[in-house]
CSV table of C-alpha atoms and ligand atoms in Angstrom, one decimal:
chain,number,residue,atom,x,y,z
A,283,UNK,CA,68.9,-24.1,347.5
A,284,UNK,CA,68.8,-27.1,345.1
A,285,UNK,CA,67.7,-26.5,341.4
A,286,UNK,CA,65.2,-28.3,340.6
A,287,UNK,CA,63.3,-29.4,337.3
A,288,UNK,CA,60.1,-27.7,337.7
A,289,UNK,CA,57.9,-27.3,334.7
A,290,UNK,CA,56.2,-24.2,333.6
A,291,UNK,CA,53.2,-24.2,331.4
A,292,UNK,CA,51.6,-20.4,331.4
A,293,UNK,CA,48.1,-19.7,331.3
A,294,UNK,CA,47.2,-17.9,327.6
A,295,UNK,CA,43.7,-16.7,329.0
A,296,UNK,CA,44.2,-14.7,332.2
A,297,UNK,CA,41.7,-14.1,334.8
A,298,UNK,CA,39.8,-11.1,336.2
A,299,UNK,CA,41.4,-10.1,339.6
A,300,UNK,CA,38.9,-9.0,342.0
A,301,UNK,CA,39.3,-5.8,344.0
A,302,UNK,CA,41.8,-5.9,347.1
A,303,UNK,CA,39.5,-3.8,349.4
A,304,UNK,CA,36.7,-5.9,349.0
A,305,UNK,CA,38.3,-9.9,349.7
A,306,UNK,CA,36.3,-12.7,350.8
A,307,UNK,CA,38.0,-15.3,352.4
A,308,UNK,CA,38.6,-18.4,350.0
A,309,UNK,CA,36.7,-17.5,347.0
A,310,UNK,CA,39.3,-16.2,344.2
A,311,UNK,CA,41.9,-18.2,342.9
A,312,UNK,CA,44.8,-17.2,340.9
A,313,UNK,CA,46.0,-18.1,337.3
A,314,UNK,CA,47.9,-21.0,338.0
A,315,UNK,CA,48.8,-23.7,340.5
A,316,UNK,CA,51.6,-26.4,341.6
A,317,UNK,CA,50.9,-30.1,340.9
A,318,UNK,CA,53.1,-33.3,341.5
A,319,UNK,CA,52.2,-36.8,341.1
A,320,UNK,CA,53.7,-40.2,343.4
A,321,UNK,CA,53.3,-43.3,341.8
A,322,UNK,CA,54.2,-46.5,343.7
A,323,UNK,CA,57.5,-47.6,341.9
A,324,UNK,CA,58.1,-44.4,341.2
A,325,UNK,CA,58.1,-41.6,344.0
A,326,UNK,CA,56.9,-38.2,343.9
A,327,UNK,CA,56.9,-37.2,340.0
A,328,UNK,CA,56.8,-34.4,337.5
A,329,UNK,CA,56.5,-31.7,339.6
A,330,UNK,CA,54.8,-28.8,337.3
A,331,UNK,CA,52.9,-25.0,337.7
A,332,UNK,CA,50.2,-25.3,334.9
A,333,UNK,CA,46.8,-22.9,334.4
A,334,UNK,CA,44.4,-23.0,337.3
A,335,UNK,CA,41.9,-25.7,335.9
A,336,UNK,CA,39.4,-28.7,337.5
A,337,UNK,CA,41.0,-31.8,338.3
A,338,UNK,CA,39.2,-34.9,337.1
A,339,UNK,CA,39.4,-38.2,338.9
A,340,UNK,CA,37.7,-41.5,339.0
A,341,UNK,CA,34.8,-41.5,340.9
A,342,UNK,CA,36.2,-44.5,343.2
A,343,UNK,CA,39.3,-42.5,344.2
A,344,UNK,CA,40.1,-43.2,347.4
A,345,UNK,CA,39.7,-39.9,348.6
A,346,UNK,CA,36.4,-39.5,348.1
A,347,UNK,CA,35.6,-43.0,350.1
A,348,UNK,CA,37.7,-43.3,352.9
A,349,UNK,CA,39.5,-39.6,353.2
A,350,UNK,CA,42.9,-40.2,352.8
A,351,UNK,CA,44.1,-36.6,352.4
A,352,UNK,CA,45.9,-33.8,354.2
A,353,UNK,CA,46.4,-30.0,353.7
A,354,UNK,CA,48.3,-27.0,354.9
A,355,UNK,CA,47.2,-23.2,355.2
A,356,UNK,CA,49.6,-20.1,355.1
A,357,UNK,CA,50.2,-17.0,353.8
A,358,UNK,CA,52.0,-14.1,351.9
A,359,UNK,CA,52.1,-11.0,352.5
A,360,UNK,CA,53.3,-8.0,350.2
A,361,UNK,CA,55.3,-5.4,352.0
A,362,UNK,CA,55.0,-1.6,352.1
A,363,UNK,CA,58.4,-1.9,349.7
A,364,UNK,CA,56.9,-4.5,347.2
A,365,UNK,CA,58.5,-7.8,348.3
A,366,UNK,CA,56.6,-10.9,349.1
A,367,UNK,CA,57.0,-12.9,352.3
A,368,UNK,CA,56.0,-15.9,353.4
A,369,UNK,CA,55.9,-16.7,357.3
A,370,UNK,CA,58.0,-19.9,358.2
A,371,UNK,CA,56.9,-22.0,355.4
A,372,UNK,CA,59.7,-24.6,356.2
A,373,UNK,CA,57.3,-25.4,359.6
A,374,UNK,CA,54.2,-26.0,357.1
A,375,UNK,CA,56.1,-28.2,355.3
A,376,UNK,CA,57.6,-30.4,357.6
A,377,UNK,CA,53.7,-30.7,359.3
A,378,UNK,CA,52.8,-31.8,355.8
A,379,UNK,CA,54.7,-34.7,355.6
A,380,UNK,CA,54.1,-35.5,359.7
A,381,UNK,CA,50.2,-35.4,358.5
A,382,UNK,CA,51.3,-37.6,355.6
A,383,UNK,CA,53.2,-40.0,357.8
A,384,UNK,CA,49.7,-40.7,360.0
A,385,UNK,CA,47.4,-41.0,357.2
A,386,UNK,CA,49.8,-43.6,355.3
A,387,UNK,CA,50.3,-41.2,352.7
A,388,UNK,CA,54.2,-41.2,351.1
A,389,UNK,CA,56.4,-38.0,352.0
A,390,UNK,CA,57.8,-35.6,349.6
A,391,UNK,CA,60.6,-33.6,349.7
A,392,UNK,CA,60.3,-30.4,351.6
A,393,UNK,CA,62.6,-28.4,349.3
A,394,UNK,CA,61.2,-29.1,346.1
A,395,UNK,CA,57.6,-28.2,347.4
A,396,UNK,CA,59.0,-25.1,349.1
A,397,UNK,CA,60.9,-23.9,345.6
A,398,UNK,CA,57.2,-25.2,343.8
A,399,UNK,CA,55.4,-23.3,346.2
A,400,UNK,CA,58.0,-20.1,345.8
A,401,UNK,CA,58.0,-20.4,341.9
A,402,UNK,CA,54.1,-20.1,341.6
A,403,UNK,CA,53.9,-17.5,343.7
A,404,UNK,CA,56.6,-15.5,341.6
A,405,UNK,CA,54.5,-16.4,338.9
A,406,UNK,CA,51.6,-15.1,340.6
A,407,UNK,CA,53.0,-12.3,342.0
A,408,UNK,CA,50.5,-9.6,340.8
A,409,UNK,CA,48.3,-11.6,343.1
A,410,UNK,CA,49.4,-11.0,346.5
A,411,UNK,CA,47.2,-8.4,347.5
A,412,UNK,CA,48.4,-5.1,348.5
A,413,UNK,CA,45.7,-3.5,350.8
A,414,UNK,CA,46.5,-3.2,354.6
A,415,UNK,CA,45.5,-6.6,356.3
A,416,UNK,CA,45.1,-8.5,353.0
A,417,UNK,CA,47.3,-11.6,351.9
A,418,UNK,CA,47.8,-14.5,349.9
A,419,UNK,CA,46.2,-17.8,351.3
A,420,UNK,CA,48.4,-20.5,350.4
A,421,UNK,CA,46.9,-24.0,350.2
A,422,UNK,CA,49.2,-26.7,350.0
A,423,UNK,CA,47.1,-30.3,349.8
A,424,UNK,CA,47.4,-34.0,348.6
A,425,UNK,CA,44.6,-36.7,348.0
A,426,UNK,CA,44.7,-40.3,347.0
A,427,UNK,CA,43.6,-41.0,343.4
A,428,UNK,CA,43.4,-44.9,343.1
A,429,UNK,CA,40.3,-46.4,342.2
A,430,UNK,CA,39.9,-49.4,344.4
A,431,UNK,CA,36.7,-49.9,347.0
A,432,UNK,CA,38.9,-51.4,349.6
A,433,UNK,CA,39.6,-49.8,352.5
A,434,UNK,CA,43.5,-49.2,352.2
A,435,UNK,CA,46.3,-46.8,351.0
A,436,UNK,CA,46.4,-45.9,347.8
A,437,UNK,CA,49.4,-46.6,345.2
A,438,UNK,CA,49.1,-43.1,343.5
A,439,UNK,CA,48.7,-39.4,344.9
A,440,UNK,CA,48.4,-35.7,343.6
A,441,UNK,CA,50.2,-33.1,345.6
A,442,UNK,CA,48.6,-29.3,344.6
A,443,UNK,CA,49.3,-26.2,346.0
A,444,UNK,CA,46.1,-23.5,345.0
A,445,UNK,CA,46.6,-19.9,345.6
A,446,UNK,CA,43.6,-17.5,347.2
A,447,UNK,CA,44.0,-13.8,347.5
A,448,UNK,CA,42.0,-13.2,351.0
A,449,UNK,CA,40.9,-9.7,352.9
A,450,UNK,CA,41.5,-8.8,356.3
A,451,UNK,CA,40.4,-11.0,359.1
A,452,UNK,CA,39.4,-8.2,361.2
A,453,UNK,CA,37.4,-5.7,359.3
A,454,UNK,CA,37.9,-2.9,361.9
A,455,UNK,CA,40.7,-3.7,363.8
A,456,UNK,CA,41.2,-6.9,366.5
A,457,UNK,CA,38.3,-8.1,368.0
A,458,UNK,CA,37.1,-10.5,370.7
A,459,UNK,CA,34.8,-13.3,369.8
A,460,UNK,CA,32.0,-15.4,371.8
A,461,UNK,CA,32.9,-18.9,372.4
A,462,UNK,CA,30.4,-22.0,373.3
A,463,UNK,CA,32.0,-24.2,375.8
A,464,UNK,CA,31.3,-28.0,373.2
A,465,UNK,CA,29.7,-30.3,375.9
A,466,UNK,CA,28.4,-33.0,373.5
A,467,UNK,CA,30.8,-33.5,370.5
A,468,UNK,CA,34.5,-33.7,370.7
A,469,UNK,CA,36.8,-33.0,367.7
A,470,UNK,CA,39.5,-35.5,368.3
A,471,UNK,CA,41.0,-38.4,370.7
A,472,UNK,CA,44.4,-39.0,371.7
A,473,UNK,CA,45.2,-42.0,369.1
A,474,UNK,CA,43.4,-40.7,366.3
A,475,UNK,CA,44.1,-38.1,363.8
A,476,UNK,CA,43.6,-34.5,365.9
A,477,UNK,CA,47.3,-33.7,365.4
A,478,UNK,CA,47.1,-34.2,361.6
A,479,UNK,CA,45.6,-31.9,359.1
A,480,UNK,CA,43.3,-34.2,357.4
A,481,UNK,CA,39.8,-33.8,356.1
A,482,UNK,CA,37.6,-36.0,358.4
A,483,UNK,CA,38.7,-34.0,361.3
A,484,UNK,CA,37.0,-31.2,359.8
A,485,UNK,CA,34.1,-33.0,358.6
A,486,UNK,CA,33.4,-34.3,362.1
A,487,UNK,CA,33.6,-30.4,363.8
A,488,UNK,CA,31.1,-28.9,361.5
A,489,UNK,CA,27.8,-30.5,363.4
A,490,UNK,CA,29.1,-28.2,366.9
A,491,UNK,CA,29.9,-25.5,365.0
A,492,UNK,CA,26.3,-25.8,363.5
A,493,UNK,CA,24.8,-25.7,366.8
A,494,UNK,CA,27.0,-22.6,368.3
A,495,UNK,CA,26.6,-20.7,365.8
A,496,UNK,CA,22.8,-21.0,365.9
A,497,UNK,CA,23.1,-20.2,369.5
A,498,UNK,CA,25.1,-16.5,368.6
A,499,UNK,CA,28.7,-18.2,369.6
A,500,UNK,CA,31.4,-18.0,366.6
A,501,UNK,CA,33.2,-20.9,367.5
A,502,UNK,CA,33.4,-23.9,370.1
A,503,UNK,CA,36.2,-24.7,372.6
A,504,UNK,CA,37.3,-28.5,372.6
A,505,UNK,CA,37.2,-30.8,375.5
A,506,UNK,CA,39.2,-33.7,375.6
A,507,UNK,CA,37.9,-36.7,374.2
A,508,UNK,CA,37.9,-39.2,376.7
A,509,UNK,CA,37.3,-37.4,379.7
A,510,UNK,CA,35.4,-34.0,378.5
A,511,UNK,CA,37.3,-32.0,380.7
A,512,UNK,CA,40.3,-30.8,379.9
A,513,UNK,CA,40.7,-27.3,377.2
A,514,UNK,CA,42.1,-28.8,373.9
A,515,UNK,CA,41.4,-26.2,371.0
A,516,UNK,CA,38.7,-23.1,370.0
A,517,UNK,CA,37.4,-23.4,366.8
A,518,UNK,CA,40.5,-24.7,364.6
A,519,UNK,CA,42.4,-22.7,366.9
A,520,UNK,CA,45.1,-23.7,369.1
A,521,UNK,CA,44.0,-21.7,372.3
A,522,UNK,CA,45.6,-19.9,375.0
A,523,UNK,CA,45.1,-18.5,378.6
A,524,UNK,CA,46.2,-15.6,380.6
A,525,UNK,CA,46.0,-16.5,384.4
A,526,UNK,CA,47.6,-14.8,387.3
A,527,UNK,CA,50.2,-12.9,384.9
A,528,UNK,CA,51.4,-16.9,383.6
A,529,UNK,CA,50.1,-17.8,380.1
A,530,UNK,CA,49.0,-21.3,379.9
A,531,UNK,CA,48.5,-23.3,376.8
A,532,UNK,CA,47.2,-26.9,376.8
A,533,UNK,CA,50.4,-29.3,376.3
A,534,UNK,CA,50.4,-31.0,373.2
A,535,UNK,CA,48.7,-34.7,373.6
A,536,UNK,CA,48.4,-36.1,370.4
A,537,UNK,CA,45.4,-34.9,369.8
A,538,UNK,CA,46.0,-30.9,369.5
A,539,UNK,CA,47.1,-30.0,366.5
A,540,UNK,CA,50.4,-28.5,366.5
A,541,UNK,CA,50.1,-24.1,365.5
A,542,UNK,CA,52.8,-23.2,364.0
A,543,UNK,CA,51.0,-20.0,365.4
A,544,UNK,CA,51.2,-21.2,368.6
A,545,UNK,CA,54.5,-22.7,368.3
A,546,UNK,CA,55.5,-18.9,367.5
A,547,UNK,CA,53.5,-17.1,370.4
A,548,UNK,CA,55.4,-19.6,372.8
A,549,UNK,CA,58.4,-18.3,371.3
A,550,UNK,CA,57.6,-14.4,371.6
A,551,UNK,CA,56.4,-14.9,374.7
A,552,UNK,CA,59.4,-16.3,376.0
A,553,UNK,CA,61.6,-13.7,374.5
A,554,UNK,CA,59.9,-11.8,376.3
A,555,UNK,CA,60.4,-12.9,380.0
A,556,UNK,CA,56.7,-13.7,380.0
A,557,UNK,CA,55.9,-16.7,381.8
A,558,UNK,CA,54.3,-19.1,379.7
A,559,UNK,CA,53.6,-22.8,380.4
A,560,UNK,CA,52.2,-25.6,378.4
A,561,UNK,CA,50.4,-28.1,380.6
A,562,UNK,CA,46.8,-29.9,381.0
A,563,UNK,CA,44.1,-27.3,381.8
A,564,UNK,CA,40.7,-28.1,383.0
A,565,UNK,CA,37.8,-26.2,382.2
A,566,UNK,CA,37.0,-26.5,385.8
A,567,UNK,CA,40.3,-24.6,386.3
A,568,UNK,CA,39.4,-22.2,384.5
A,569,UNK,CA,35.9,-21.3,385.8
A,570,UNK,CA,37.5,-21.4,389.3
A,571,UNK,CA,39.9,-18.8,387.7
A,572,UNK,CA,37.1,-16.9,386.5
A,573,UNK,CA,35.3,-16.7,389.9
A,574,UNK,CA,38.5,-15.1,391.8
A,575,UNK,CA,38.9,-12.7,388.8
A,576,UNK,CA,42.5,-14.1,388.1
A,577,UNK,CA,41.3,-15.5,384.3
A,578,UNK,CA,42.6,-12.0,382.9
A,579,UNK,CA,42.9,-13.4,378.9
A,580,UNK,CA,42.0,-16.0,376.4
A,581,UNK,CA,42.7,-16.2,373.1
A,582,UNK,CA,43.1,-18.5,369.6
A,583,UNK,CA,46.0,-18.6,367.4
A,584,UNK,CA,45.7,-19.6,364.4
A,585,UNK,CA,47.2,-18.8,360.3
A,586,UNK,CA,43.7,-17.3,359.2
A,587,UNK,CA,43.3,-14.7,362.5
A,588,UNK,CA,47.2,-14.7,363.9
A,589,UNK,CA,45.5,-13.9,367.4
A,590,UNK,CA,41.4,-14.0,367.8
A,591,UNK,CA,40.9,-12.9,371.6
A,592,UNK,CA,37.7,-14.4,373.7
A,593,UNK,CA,35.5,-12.1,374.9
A,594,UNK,CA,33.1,-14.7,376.6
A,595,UNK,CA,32.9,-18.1,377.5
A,596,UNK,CA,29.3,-20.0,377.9
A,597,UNK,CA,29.7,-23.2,379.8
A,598,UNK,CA,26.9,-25.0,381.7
A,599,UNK,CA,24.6,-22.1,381.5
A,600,UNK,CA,27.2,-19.5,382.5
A,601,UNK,CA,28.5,-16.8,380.8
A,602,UNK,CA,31.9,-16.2,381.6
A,603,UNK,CA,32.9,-12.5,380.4
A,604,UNK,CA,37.0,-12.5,380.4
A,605,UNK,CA,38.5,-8.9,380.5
A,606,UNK,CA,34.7,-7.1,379.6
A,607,UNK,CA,34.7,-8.5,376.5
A,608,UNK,CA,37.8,-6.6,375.4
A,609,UNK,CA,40.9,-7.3,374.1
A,610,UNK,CA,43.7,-8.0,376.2
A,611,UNK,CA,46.7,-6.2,376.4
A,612,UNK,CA,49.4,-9.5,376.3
A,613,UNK,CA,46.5,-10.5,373.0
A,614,UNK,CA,47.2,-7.0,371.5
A,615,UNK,CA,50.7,-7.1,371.8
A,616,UNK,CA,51.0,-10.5,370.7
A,617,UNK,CA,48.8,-10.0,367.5
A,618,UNK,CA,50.8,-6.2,366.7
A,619,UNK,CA,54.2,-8.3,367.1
A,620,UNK,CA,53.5,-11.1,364.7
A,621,UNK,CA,51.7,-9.1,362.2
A,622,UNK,CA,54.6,-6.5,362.0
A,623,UNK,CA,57.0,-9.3,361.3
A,624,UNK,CA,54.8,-11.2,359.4
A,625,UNK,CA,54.4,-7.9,356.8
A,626,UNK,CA,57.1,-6.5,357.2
A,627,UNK,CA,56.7,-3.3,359.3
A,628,UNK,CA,59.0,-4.8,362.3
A,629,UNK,CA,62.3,-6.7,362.9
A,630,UNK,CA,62.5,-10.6,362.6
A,631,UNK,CA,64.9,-11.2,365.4
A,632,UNK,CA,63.8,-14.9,364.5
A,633,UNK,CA,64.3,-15.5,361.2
A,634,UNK,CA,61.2,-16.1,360.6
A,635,UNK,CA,60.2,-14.6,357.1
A,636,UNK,CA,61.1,-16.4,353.7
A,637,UNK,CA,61.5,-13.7,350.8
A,638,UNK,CA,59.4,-14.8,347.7
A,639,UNK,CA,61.9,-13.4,344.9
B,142,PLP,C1,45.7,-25.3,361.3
B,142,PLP,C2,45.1,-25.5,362.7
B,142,PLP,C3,45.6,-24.8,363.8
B,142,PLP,C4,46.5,-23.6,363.7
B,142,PLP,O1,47.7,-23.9,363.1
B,142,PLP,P1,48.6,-22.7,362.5
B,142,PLP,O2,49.8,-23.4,362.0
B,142,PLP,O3,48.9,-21.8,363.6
B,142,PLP,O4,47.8,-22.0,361.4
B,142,PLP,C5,45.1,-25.1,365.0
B,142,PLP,N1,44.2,-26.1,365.2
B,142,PLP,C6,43.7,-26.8,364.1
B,142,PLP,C7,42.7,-27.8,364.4
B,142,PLP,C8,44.2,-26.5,362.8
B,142,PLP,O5,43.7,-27.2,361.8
């Protein structure tokens, strides 16, 4: 790997770490984090690890009108022999920039943010939480900082990366959620920005999930936008089903965002001699599925839960119970596979893990 001028500036106060068994998701940070600045002219600029500390902007930034912004979310795990690895951080990376490229926002270079990213968590090593299931939520994001009211790109942009110490996912062990078929709101079209990882789409999901939640469902699954009928996502999940022994996964469309976590089930599954095919799948499909007793799984994937099986699905007043509300047994296997490589505790026939040295 290239050398690159990175600047160091150490924190001289500190923090309080909180105690590993008892993470919340997304509420401790660590001492320091990555910054680099793109000025038009100029490029990407001064890429630097300083304390942890506020960022102050001018209150007609861009960002804060019109959303130009993107962000990434991985993790790193500390091993049973005390190294740190990170989970194919070249693939969040690349998404970065592909985010960038749709939101008009300049792309970097992917090896100086991975070495950034790998330098402040070296620095912050003492971070990476060491109880079973915990981690270190990496959160790579970039924001436009120009004052100007017009609608338009902006000439200058901050690049951070923030570091979060999070528990486990699942408390006591792997465990299927209810899902709310979303009838009303959808979460993206193809054309707009569902494939990117940008603010707005996020923004524009919370009323649904709002609304399930009230009605005891953890999360929604996405229809299509145009026609409401065809499966796009659960929650900010890429989602998967298990029919008639063939897994099925909606194709990507433009509007799906593009798991990395899914990306790696595909890639399990087929090394695997499981048959697994990406294609359009109608909710109607899968009710009719339902009723012959072939729908034998479901599941998300996603960074935060690896594998988060569906126990029910409630669409148009039906409650559709997939394998008695239990976990699966292509889920289970598929969750125990990526987490062992992911931590550590099994083989990466892949190549998958990054060492944090
Ligand atoms: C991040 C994200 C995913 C999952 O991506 P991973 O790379 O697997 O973490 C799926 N859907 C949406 C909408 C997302 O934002």
């Amino acid at each position: 790997m290239k050398d690159f001028d990175i600047k160091v500036e150490l924190t001289k106060d500190k923090k309080e770490k909180p105690a590993f068994d008892q993470l919340s998701f997304g509420t401790n940070f660590t001492d320091h984090m990555f910054v680099m600045d793109y000025t038009k002219g100029q490029g990407w600029h001064d890429p630097r690890i300083i304390p942890y500390q506020p960022i102050t902007l001018d209150p007609a930034a861009i960002v804060f009108h019109y959303g130009q912004t993107v962000f990434e979310g991985l993790k790193a795990y500390r091993t049973k022999d005390e190294e740190i690895l990170l989970f194919r951080p070249d693939q969040n990376m690349k998404r970065l920039n592909r985010s960038n490229e749709r939101l008009c926002i300049p792309v970097f270079d992917e090896e100086l943010a991975l070495a950034g990213l790998k330098k402040l968590i070296s620095i912050d090593k003492d971070w990476v939480p060491n109880v079973e299931g915990t981690s270190l939520y990496i959160r790579p994001f970039i924001f436009a900082t120009e004052p100007y009211l017009g609608v338009a790109a902006s000439d200058t942009y901050r690049f951070l990366i923030i570091l979060s110490p999070v528990g486990a996912y699942y408390k006591e062990g792997i465990n299927p959620v209810k899902i709310a078929v979303e009838q009303e709101y959808v979460r993206a079209v193809t054309g707009g920005t569902g494939n990117a990882k940008t603010a707005g789409n996020y923004a524009g999901s919370l009323k649904a999930q709002v609304v399930a939640d009230a009605a005891g469902y953890s999360q929604v699954l996405w229809l299509d936008g145009k026609e409401k009928k065809y499966i796009e996502e659960v929650g900010s999940m890429n989602v998967f089903f298990k029919i008639n022994g063939e897994v099925i996964t909606p194709v990507l469309n433009g509007s799906i965002l593009e798991g990395i976590t899914r990306k790696s089930v595909i890639e399990l599954l087929n090394h695997w001699d499981i048959p697994v095919v990406e294609r359009k799948i109608s909710i109607d499909e899968i009710f009719r599925a339902y009723q012959e007793g072939v729908l034998e799984e479901a599941f998300g994937t996603g960074t935060a839960a690896v594998i988060s099986p569906i126990g029910e699905l409630f669409w148009q007043g039906e409650k559709l119970v997939i394998n008695n509300g239990e976990t699966g047994a292509i889920s289970k296997k598929v969750y125990d596979s990526l987490t062992g490589i992911q931590t550590g505790t099994k083989e990466d026939p892949f190549g998958w893990r990054v060492k944090v040295e």
